[in-house]
Short mmCIF file of C-alpha atoms and ligand atoms in Angstrom, two decimals:
data_model
loop_
_atom_site.label_atom_id
_atom_site.label_comp_id
_atom_site.label_asym_id
_atom_site.label_seq_id
_atom_site.Cartn_x
_atom_site.Cartn_y
_atom_site.Cartn_z
CA MET A 29 61.01 -53.16 47.94
CA SER A 30 58.02 -54.99 46.47
CA ASP A 31 56.29 -56.23 49.63
CA CYS A 32 56.93 -53.16 51.79
CA LEU A 33 53.85 -51.26 53.00
CA PHE A 34 55.51 -47.83 53.01
CA CYS A 35 57.14 -48.39 49.59
CA LYS A 36 53.61 -49.05 48.32
CA ILE A 37 52.33 -45.89 50.01
CA VAL A 38 55.17 -43.84 48.51
CA ALA A 39 54.38 -45.32 45.08
CA GLY A 40 50.68 -44.48 45.49
CA GLU A 41 49.68 -48.15 45.34
CA ILE A 42 48.14 -47.92 48.81
CA PRO A 43 46.21 -44.74 49.68
CA SER A 44 47.48 -42.33 52.31
CA ARG A 45 46.68 -38.83 53.55
CA LYS A 46 49.64 -36.94 52.14
CA VAL A 47 51.04 -34.01 54.10
CA TYR A 48 54.18 -33.28 52.11
CA ALA A 49 56.19 -34.82 49.30
CA ASP A 50 59.34 -34.03 47.35
CA ASP A 51 61.81 -36.05 45.33
CA ARG A 52 63.39 -37.61 48.42
CA ILE A 53 60.81 -37.83 51.19
CA TYR A 54 57.10 -38.47 51.67
CA ALA A 55 55.00 -37.46 54.70
CA PHE A 56 51.51 -38.71 55.54
CA HIS A 57 49.12 -39.00 58.46
CA ASP A 58 49.47 -42.10 60.63
CA ILE A 59 46.45 -44.38 60.25
CA ALA A 60 46.22 -44.90 64.04
CA PRO A 61 47.27 -41.55 65.52
CA LYS A 62 48.84 -41.52 68.98
CA ALA A 63 48.50 -37.72 69.30
CA PRO A 64 46.26 -35.02 67.78
CA THR A 65 48.96 -34.62 65.13
CA HIS A 66 50.75 -37.84 64.13
CA VAL A 67 52.58 -37.69 60.82
CA LEU A 68 55.05 -40.23 59.44
CA VAL A 69 57.98 -38.98 57.37
CA VAL A 70 59.75 -41.59 55.24
CA PRO A 71 62.53 -41.60 52.66
CA ARG A 72 61.21 -42.59 49.23
CA ARG A 73 64.07 -45.03 48.93
CA HIS A 74 63.69 -48.18 51.01
CA ILE A 75 65.82 -48.37 54.16
CA GLY A 76 64.57 -51.07 56.54
CA ARG A 77 65.54 -49.39 59.78
CA LEU A 78 67.85 -46.72 61.10
CA ALA A 79 70.56 -49.27 61.86
CA ASP A 80 70.58 -50.25 58.17
CA ALA A 81 71.43 -46.70 57.09
CA GLY A 82 75.00 -46.32 55.90
CA ALA A 83 77.38 -43.43 55.39
CA ALA A 84 75.87 -42.78 51.96
CA ASP A 85 72.44 -42.31 53.57
CA ARG A 86 73.46 -39.45 55.87
CA GLU A 87 72.15 -36.70 53.65
CA LEU A 88 68.87 -38.57 53.19
CA LEU A 89 68.52 -38.98 56.97
CA GLY A 90 69.00 -35.22 57.25
CA ASP A 91 66.27 -34.70 54.67
CA VAL A 92 63.87 -36.87 56.68
CA VAL A 93 64.53 -35.07 59.97
CA ALA A 94 64.55 -31.60 58.42
CA GLY A 95 61.41 -32.57 56.51
CA ALA A 96 59.69 -33.49 59.77
CA ALA A 97 60.63 -30.11 61.26
CA SER A 98 59.34 -28.37 58.15
CA VAL A 99 56.03 -30.25 58.34
CA ALA A 100 55.74 -29.34 62.03
CA ARG A 101 56.25 -25.68 61.14
CA ASP A 102 53.67 -25.87 58.36
CA LEU A 103 51.16 -27.44 60.75
CA GLY A 104 51.76 -24.68 63.31
CA LEU A 105 53.32 -26.96 65.91
CA GLU A 106 55.68 -25.20 68.29
CA HIS A 107 56.16 -28.20 70.61
CA TYR A 108 56.46 -31.67 69.17
CA ARG A 109 58.40 -34.90 69.40
CA LEU A 110 60.21 -36.91 66.74
CA VAL A 111 60.53 -40.67 67.31
CA ILE A 112 62.37 -43.39 65.40
CA ASN A 113 61.67 -46.93 66.58
CA ASN A 114 64.58 -49.16 65.58
CA GLY A 115 63.77 -52.87 65.83
CA GLU A 116 60.84 -54.85 67.18
CA GLY A 117 61.89 -54.47 70.80
CA ALA A 118 61.73 -50.70 70.40
CA GLY A 119 58.25 -50.85 68.90
CA GLN A 120 59.06 -50.91 65.18
CA THR A 121 56.28 -52.69 63.28
CA VAL A 122 56.82 -51.40 59.73
CA PHE A 123 60.31 -52.08 58.41
CA HIS A 124 60.74 -49.04 56.19
CA LEU A 125 62.53 -46.30 58.11
CA HIS A 126 60.17 -43.58 59.32
CA VAL A 127 60.17 -40.66 61.70
CA HIS A 128 57.06 -40.17 63.81
CA LEU A 129 56.10 -36.51 64.22
CA LEU A 130 53.85 -36.26 67.28
CA GLY A 131 52.28 -33.07 68.56
CA GLY A 132 49.22 -31.35 69.93
CA ARG A 133 49.34 -32.75 73.46
CA PRO A 134 51.78 -32.78 76.39
CA MET A 135 54.52 -35.43 76.05
CA ALA A 136 55.65 -37.52 79.00
CA TRP A 137 59.35 -38.09 79.61
CA PRO A 138 60.87 -40.62 79.52
CA PRO A 139 58.72 -42.38 76.90
CA GLY A 140 57.24 -45.70 77.97
P1 AMP B 212 56.38 -48.23 64.00
O1 AMP B 212 55.59 -49.01 65.02
O2 AMP B 212 57.38 -47.29 64.57
O3 AMP B 212 56.97 -49.17 62.97
O4 AMP B 212 55.33 -47.32 63.25
C1 AMP B 212 54.51 -47.78 62.22
C2 AMP B 212 53.35 -46.85 62.14
O5 AMP B 212 52.72 -47.04 60.89
C3 AMP B 212 52.28 -47.07 63.22
O6 AMP B 212 52.14 -45.88 63.99
C4 AMP B 212 51.03 -47.41 62.42
O7 AMP B 212 49.86 -46.86 62.98
C5 AMP B 212 51.35 -46.80 61.07
N1 AMP B 212 50.67 -47.40 59.93
C6 AMP B 212 50.50 -48.72 59.66
N2 AMP B 212 49.85 -48.89 58.49
C7 AMP B 212 49.60 -47.63 58.01
C8 AMP B 212 48.96 -47.12 56.85
N3 AMP B 212 48.43 -47.94 55.91
N4 AMP B 212 48.88 -45.78 56.68
C9 AMP B 212 49.40 -44.95 57.60
N5 AMP B 212 50.03 -45.36 58.72
C10 AMP B 212 50.12 -46.69 58.93
ZN1 ZN B 213 59.98 -49.80 51.84
#
């Protein structure tokens, strides 16, 4: 998608601090971290939000979540949280599906 921030990051048109990449997913450090470790994991292919994902996207969603767990392992995180904000009211500000990987501090429950 031409005017999507994360599509541009995936394409290398906007710089990012890459953590992991393969042919399906891309992971990079959040520019405004909310925890000592805050990595975003995105599918390379544009999906606006989780609710836009269809049956054909199930494997890709698995890749994103498993990719986040793999990044957490590589970063030595034993305790961490994955977050997907779906829609503005839930806090989504960038409309390219992404999983937040947060770690390195205690996590309150429920989230605010
Ligand atoms: P969300 O609010 O769930 O849509 O998350 C969007 C995230 O993208 C926020 O945590 C932002 O800090 C992060 N973000 C925005 N612009 C950039 C950027 N250029 N590079 C890395 N992270 C970004
Ligand atoms: Zn996009």
